[in-house]
Short mmCIF file of N, CA and C in Angstrom, two decimals:
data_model
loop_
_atom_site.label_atom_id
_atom_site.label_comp_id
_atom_site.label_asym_id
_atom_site.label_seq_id
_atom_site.Cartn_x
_atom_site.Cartn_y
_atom_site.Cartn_z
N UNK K 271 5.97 -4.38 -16.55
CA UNK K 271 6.51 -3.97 -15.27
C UNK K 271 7.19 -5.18 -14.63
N UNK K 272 8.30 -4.83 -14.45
CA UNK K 272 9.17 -6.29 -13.99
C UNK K 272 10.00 -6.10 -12.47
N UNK K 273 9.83 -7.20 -11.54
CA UNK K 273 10.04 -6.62 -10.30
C UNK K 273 11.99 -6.03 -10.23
N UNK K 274 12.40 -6.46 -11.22
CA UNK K 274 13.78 -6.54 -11.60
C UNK K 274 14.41 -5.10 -11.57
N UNK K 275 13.18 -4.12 -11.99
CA UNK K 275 13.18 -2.85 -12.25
C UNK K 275 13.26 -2.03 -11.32
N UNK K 276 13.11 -2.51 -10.19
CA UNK K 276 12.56 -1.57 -9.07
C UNK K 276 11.80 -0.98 -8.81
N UNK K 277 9.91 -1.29 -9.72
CA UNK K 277 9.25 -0.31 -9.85
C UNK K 277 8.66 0.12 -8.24
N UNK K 278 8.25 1.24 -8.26
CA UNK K 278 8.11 2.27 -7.07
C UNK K 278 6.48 2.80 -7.26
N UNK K 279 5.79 3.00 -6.29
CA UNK K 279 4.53 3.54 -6.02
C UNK K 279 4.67 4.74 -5.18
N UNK K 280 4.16 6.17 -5.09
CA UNK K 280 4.21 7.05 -4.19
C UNK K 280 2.61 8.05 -3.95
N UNK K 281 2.60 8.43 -2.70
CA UNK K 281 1.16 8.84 -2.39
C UNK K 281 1.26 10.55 -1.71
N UNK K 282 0.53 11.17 -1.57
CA UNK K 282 0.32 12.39 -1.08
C UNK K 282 -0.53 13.25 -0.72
N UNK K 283 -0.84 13.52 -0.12
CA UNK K 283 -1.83 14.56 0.62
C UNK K 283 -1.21 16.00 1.17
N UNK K 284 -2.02 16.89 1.20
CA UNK K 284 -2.00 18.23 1.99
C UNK K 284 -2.67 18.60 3.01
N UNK K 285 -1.82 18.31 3.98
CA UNK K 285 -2.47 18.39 5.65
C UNK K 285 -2.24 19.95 6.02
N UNK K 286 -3.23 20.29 6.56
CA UNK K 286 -3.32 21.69 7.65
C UNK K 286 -2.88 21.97 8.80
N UNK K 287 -1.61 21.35 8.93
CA UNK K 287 -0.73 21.65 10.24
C UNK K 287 0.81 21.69 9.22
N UNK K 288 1.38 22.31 10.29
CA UNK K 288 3.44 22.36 10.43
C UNK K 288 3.42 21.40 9.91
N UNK K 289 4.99 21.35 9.33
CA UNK K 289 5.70 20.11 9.55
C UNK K 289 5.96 19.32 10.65
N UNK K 290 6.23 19.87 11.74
CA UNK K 290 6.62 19.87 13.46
C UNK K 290 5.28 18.91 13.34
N UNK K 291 4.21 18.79 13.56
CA UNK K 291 3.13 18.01 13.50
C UNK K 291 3.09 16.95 13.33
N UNK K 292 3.53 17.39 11.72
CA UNK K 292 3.15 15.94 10.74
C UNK K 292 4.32 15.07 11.19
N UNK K 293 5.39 15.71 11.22
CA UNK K 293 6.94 15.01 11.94
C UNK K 293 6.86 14.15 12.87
N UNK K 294 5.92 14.24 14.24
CA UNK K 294 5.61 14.10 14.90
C UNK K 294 4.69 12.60 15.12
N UNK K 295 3.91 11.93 13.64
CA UNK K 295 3.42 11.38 13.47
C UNK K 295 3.81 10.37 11.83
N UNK K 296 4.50 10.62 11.27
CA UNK K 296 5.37 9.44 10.36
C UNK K 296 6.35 9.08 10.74
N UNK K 297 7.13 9.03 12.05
CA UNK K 297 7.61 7.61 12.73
C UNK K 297 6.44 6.71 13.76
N UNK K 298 5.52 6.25 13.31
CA UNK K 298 4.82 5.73 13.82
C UNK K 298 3.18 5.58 13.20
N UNK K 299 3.39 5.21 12.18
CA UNK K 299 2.23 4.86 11.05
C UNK K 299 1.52 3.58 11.57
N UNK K 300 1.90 2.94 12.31
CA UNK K 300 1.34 1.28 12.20
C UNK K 300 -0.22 1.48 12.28
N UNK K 301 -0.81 2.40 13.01
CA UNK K 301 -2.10 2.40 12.97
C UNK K 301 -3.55 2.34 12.23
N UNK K 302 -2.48 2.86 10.96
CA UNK K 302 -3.19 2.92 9.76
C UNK K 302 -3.30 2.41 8.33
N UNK K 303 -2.17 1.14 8.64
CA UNK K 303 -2.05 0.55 7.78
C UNK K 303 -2.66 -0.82 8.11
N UNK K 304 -3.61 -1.60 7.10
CA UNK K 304 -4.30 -2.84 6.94
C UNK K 304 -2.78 -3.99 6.91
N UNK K 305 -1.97 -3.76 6.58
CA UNK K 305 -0.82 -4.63 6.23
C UNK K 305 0.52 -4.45 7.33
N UNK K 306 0.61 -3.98 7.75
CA UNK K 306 1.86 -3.27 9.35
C UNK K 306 1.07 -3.60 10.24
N UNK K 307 1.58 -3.83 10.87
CA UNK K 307 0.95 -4.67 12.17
C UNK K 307 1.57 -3.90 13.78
N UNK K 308 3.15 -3.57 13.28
CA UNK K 308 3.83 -3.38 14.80
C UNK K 308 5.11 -2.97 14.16
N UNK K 309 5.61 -1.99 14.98
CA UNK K 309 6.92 -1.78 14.48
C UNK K 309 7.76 -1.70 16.07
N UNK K 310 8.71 -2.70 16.30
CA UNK K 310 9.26 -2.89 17.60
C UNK K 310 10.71 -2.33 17.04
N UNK K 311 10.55 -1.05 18.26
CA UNK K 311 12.62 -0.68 18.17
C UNK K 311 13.35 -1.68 18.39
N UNK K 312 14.69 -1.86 18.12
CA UNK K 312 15.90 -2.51 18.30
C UNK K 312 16.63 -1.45 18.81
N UNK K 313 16.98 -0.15 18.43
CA UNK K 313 18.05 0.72 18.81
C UNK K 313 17.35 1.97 18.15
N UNK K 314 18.27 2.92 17.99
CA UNK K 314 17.75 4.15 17.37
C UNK K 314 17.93 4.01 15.66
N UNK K 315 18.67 2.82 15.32
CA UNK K 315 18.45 2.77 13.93
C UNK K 315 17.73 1.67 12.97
N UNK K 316 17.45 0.82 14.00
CA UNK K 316 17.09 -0.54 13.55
C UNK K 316 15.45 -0.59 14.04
N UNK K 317 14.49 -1.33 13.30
CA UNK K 317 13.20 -1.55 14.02
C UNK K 317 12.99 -3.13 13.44
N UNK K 318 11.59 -3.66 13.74
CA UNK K 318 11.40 -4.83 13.62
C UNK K 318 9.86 -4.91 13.04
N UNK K 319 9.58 -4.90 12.16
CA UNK K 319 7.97 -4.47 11.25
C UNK K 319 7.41 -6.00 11.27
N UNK K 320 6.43 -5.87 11.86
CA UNK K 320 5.81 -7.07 11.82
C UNK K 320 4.50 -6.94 10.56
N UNK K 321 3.94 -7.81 9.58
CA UNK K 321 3.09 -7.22 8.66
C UNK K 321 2.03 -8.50 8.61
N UNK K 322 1.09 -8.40 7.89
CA UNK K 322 -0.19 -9.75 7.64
C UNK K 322 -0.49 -9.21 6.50
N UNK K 323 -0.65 -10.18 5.53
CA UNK K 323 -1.64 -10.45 4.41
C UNK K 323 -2.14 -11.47 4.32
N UNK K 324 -3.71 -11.42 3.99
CA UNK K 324 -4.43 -12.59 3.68
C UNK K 324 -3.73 -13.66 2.94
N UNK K 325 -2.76 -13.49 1.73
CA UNK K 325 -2.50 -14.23 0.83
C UNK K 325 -1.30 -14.58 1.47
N UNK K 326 -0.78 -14.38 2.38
CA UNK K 326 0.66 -14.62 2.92
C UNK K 326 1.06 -15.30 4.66
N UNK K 327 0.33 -14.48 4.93
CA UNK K 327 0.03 -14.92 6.71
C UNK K 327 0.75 -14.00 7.54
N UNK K 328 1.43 -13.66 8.36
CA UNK K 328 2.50 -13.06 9.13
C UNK K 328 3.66 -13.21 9.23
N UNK K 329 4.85 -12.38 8.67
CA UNK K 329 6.37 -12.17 8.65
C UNK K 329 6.50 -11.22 9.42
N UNK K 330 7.65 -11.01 9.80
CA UNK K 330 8.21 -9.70 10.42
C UNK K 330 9.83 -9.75 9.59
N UNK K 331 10.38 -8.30 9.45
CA UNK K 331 11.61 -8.18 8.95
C UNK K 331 12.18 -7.06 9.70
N UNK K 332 13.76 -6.74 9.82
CA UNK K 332 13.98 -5.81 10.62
C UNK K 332 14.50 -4.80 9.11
N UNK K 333 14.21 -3.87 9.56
CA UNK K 333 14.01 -2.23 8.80
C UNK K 333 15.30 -1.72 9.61
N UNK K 334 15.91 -0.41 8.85
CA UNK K 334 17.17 -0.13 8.88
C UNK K 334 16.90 1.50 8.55
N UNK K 335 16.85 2.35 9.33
CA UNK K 335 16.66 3.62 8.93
C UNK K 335 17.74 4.39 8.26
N UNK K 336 17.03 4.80 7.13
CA UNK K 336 18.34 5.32 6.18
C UNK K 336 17.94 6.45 5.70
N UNK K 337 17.23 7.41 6.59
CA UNK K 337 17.39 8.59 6.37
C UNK K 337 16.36 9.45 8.07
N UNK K 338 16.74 10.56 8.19
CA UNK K 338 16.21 11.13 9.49
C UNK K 338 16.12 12.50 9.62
N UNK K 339 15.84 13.24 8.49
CA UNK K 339 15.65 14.65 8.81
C UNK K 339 14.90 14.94 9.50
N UNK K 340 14.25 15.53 10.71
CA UNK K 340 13.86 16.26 11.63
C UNK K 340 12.43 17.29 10.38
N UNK K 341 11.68 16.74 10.20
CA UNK K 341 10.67 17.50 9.61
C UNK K 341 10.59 17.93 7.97
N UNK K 342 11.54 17.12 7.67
CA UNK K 342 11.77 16.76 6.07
C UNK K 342 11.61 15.54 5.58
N UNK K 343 12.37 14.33 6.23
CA UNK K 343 12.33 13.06 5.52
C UNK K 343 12.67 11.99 7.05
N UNK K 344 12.09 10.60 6.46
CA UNK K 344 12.43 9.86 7.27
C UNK K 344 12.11 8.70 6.45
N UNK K 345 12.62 8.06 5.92
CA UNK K 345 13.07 6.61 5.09
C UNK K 345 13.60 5.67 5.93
N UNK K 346 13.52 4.35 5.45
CA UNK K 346 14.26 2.91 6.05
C UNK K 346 14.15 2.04 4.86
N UNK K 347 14.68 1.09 5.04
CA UNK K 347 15.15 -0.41 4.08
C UNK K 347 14.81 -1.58 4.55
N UNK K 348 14.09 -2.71 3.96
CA UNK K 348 13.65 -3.59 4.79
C UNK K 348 14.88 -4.74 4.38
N UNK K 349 15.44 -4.94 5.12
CA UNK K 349 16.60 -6.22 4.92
C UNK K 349 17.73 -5.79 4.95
N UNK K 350 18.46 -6.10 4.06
CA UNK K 350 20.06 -5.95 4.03
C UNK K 350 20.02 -4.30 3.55
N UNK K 351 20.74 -3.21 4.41
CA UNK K 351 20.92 -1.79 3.63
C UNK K 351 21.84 -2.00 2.60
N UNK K 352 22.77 -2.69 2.11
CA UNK K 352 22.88 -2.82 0.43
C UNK K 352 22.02 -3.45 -0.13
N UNK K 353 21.04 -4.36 -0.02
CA UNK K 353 20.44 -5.24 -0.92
C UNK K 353 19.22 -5.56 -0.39
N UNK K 354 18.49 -4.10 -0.23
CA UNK K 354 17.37 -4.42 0.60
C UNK K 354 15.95 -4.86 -0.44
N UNK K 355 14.89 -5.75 0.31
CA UNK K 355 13.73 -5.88 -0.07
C UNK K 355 12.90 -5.18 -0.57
N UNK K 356 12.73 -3.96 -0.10
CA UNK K 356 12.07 -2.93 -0.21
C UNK K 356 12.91 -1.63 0.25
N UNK K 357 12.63 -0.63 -0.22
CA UNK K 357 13.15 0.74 0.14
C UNK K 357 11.20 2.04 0.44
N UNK K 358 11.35 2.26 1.95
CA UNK K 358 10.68 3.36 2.12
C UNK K 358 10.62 4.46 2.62
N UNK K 359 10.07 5.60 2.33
CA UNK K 359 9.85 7.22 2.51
C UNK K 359 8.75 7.95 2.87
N UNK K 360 9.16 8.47 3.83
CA UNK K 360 8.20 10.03 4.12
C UNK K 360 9.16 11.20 3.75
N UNK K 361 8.54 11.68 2.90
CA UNK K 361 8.75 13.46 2.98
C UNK K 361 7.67 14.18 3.37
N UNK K 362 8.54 15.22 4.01
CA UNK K 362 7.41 16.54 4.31
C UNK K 362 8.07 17.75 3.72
N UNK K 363 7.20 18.71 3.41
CA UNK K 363 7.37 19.85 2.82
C UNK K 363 6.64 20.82 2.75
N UNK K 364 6.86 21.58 3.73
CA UNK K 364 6.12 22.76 4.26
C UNK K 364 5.73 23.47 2.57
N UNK K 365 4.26 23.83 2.89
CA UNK K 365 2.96 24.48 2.08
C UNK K 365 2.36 25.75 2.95
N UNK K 366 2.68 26.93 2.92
CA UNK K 366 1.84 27.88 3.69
C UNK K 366 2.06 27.56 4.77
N UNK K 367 1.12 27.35 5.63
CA UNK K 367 0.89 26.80 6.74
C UNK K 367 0.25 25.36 6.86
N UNK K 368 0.71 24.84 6.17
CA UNK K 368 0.53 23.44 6.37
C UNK K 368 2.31 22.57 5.41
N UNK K 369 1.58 21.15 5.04
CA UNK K 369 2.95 20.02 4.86
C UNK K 369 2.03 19.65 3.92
N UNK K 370 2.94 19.35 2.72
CA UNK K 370 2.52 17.92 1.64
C UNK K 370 3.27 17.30 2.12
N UNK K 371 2.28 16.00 2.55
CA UNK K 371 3.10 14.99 3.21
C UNK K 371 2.81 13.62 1.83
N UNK K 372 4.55 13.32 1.28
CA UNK K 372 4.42 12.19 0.62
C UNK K 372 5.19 10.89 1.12
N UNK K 373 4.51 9.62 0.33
CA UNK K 373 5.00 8.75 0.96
C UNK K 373 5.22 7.66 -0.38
N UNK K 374 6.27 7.36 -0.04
CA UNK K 374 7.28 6.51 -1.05
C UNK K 374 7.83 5.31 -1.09
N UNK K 375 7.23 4.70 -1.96
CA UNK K 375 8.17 3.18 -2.02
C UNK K 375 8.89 2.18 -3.00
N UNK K 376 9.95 1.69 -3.17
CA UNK K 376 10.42 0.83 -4.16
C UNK K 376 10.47 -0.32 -4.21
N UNK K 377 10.37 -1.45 -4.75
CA UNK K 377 10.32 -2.84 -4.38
C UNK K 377 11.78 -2.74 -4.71
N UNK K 378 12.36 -3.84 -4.42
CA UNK K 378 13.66 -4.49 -4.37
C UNK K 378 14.83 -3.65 -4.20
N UNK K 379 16.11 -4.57 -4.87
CA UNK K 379 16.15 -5.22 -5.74
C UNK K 379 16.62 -6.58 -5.00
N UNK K 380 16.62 -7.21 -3.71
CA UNK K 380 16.46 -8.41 -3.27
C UNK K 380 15.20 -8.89 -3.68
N UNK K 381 15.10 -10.03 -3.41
CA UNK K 381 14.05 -11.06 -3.63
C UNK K 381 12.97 -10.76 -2.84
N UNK K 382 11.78 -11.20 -3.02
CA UNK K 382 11.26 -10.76 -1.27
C UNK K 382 9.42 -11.71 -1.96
N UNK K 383 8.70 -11.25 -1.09
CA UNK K 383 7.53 -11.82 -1.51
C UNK K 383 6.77 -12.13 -2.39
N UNK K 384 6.94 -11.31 -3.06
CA UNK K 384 6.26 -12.22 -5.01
C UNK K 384 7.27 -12.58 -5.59
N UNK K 385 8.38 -12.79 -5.10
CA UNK K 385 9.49 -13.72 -5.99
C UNK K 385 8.87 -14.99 -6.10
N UNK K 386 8.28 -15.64 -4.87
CA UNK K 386 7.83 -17.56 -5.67
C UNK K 386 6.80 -17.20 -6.26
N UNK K 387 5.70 -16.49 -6.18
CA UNK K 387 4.91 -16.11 -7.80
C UNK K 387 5.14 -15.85 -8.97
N UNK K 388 6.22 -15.00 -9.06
CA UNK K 388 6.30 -14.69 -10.16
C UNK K 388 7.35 -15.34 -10.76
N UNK K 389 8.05 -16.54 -9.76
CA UNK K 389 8.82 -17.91 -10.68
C UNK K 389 7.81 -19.03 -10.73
N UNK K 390 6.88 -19.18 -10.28
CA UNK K 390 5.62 -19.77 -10.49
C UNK K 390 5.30 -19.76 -11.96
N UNK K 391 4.98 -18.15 -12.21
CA UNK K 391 3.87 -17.62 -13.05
C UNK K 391 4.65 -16.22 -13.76
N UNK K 392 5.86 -16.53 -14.51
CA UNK K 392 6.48 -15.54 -15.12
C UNK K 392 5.92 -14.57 -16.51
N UNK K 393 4.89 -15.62 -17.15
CA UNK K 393 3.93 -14.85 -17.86
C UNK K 393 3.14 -13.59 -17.37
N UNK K 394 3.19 -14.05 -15.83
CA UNK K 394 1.79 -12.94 -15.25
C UNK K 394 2.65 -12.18 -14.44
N UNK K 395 3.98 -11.73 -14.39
CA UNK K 395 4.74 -10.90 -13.82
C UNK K 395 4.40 -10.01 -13.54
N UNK K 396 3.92 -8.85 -15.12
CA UNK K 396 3.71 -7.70 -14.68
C UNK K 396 2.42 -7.43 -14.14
N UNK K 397 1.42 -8.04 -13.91
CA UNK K 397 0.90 -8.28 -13.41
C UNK K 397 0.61 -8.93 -11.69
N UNK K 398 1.06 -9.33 -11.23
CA UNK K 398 1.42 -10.05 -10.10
C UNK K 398 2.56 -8.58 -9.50
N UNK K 399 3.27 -7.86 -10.23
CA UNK K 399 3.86 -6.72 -9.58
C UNK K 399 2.92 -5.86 -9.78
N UNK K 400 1.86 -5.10 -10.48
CA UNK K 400 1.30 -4.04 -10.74
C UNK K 400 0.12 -4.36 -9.28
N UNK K 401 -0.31 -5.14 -9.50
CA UNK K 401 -1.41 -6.01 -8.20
C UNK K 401 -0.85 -5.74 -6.89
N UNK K 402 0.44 -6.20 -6.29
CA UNK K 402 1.04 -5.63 -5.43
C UNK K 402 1.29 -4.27 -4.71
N UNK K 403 1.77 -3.33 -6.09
CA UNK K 403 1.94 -1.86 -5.95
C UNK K 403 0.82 -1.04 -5.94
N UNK K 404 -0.32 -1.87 -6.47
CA UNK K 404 -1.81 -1.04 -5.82
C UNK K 404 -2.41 -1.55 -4.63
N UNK K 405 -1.73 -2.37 -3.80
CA UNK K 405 -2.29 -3.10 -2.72
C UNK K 405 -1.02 -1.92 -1.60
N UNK K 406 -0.51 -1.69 -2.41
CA UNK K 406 0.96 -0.65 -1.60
C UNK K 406 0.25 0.53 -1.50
N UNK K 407 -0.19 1.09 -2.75
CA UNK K 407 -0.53 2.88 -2.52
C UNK K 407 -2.23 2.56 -1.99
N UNK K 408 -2.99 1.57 -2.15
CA UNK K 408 -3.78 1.84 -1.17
C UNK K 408 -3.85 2.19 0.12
N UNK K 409 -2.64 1.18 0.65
CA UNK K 409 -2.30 1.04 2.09
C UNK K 409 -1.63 2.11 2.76
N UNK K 410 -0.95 2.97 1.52
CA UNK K 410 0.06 4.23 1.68
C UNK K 410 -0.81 5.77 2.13
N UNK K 411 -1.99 5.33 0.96
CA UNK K 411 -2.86 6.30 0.84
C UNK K 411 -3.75 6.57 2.28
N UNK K 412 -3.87 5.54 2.81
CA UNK K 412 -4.77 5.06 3.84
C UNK K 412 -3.95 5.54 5.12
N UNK K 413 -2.75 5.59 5.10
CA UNK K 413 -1.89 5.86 6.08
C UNK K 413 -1.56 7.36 6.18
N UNK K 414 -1.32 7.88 4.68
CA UNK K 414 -1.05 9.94 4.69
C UNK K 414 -2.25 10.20 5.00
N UNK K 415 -3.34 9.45 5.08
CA UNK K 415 -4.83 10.07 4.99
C UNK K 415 -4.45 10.19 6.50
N UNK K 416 -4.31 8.99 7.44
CA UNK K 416 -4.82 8.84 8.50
C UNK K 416 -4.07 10.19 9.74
N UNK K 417 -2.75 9.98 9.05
CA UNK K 417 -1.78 11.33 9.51
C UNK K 417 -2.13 12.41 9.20
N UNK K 418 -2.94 12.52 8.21
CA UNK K 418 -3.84 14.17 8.07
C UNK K 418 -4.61 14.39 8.75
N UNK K 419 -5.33 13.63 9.37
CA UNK K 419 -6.62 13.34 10.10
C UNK K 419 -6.02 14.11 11.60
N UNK K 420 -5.42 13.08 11.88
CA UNK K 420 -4.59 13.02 13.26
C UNK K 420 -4.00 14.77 13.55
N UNK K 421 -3.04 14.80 12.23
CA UNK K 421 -2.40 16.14 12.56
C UNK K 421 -3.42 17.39 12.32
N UNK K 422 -4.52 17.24 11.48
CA UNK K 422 -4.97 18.60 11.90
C UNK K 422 -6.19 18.52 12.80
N UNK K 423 -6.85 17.50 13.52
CA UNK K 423 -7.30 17.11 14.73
C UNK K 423 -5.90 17.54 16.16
N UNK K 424 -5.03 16.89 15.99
CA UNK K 424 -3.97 17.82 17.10
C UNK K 424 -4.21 19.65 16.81
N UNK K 425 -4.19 19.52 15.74
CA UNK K 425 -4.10 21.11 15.00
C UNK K 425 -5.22 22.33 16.14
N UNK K 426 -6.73 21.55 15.21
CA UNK K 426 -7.47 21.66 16.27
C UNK K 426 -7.73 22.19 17.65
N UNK K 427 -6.99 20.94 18.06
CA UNK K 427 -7.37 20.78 19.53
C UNK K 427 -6.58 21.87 20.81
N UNK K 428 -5.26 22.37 19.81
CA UNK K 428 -4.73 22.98 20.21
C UNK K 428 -4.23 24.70 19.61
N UNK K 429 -4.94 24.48 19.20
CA UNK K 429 -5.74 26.25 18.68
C UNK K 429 -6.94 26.53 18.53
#
């Protein structure tokens, strides 16, 4: 697995509310992620993600929204929108009466945080990327969980 590749991690759950719900609650994940810290607007297309890892300390990068369907999708790019760091996704997709809500991500193909590791330590590449992308869908997982929670607790509360 080579970060060169673009490899991608993605997560999913089936929540018991609308889309309208779940919509309602994946522009605004920070709560539930161990690694996101803050996401400060700039405008209606730009934000400012502040993040922490133990092994890293605190960065912030500004994110670039590059996609906005209204109860289908909502994606952004962390860095340059041609040559971004990372590329990420929410989809929703109405189930009965509820949403599979998935969530999506690609590393690169800019440089970005395990680049001085893995020119460090090019033997342990795929490794040093595979380590990463399960430190991703944990954090991913932890986050559709927390929006399931949330949306069928609203669900709940209001039926």
């Amino acid at each position: 697995m080579k970060y060169a590749d673009g490899p991608t991690v993605d997560v999913e759950t089936l929540v018991d509310a609308p889309p309208a719900v779940v919509w309602s609650l994946v522009t605004t994940p920070v709560r539930f992620s161990a690694e996101l810290q803050e996401a400060r607007w700039l405008d209606d297309e730009r934000f400012v993600g502040r993040s922490s890892h133990p092994a890293v300390g605190t960065w912030e990068m500004t994110c670039t929204v590059s996609a906005r369907e209204p109860e289908r999708e909502f994606g952004w790019v962390v860095g340059d929108r041609a040559h971004p760091y990372a590329t990420w996704r929410f989809t929703l997709e109405s189930a009965g009466t509820g949403t599979v809500l998935r969530q999506w991500m690609r590393m690169g193909p800019a440089p970005a945080g395990l680049t001085p590791a893995i020119l460090a330590h090019p033997d342990k590449e795929d490794r040093i990327v595979a380590r990463r992308l399960d430190e991703h869908r944990w954090n991913m997982q932890r986050t559709v969980d927390g929006i399931k929670q949330l949306a069928e607790s609203h669900r709940s509360a209001a039926g």
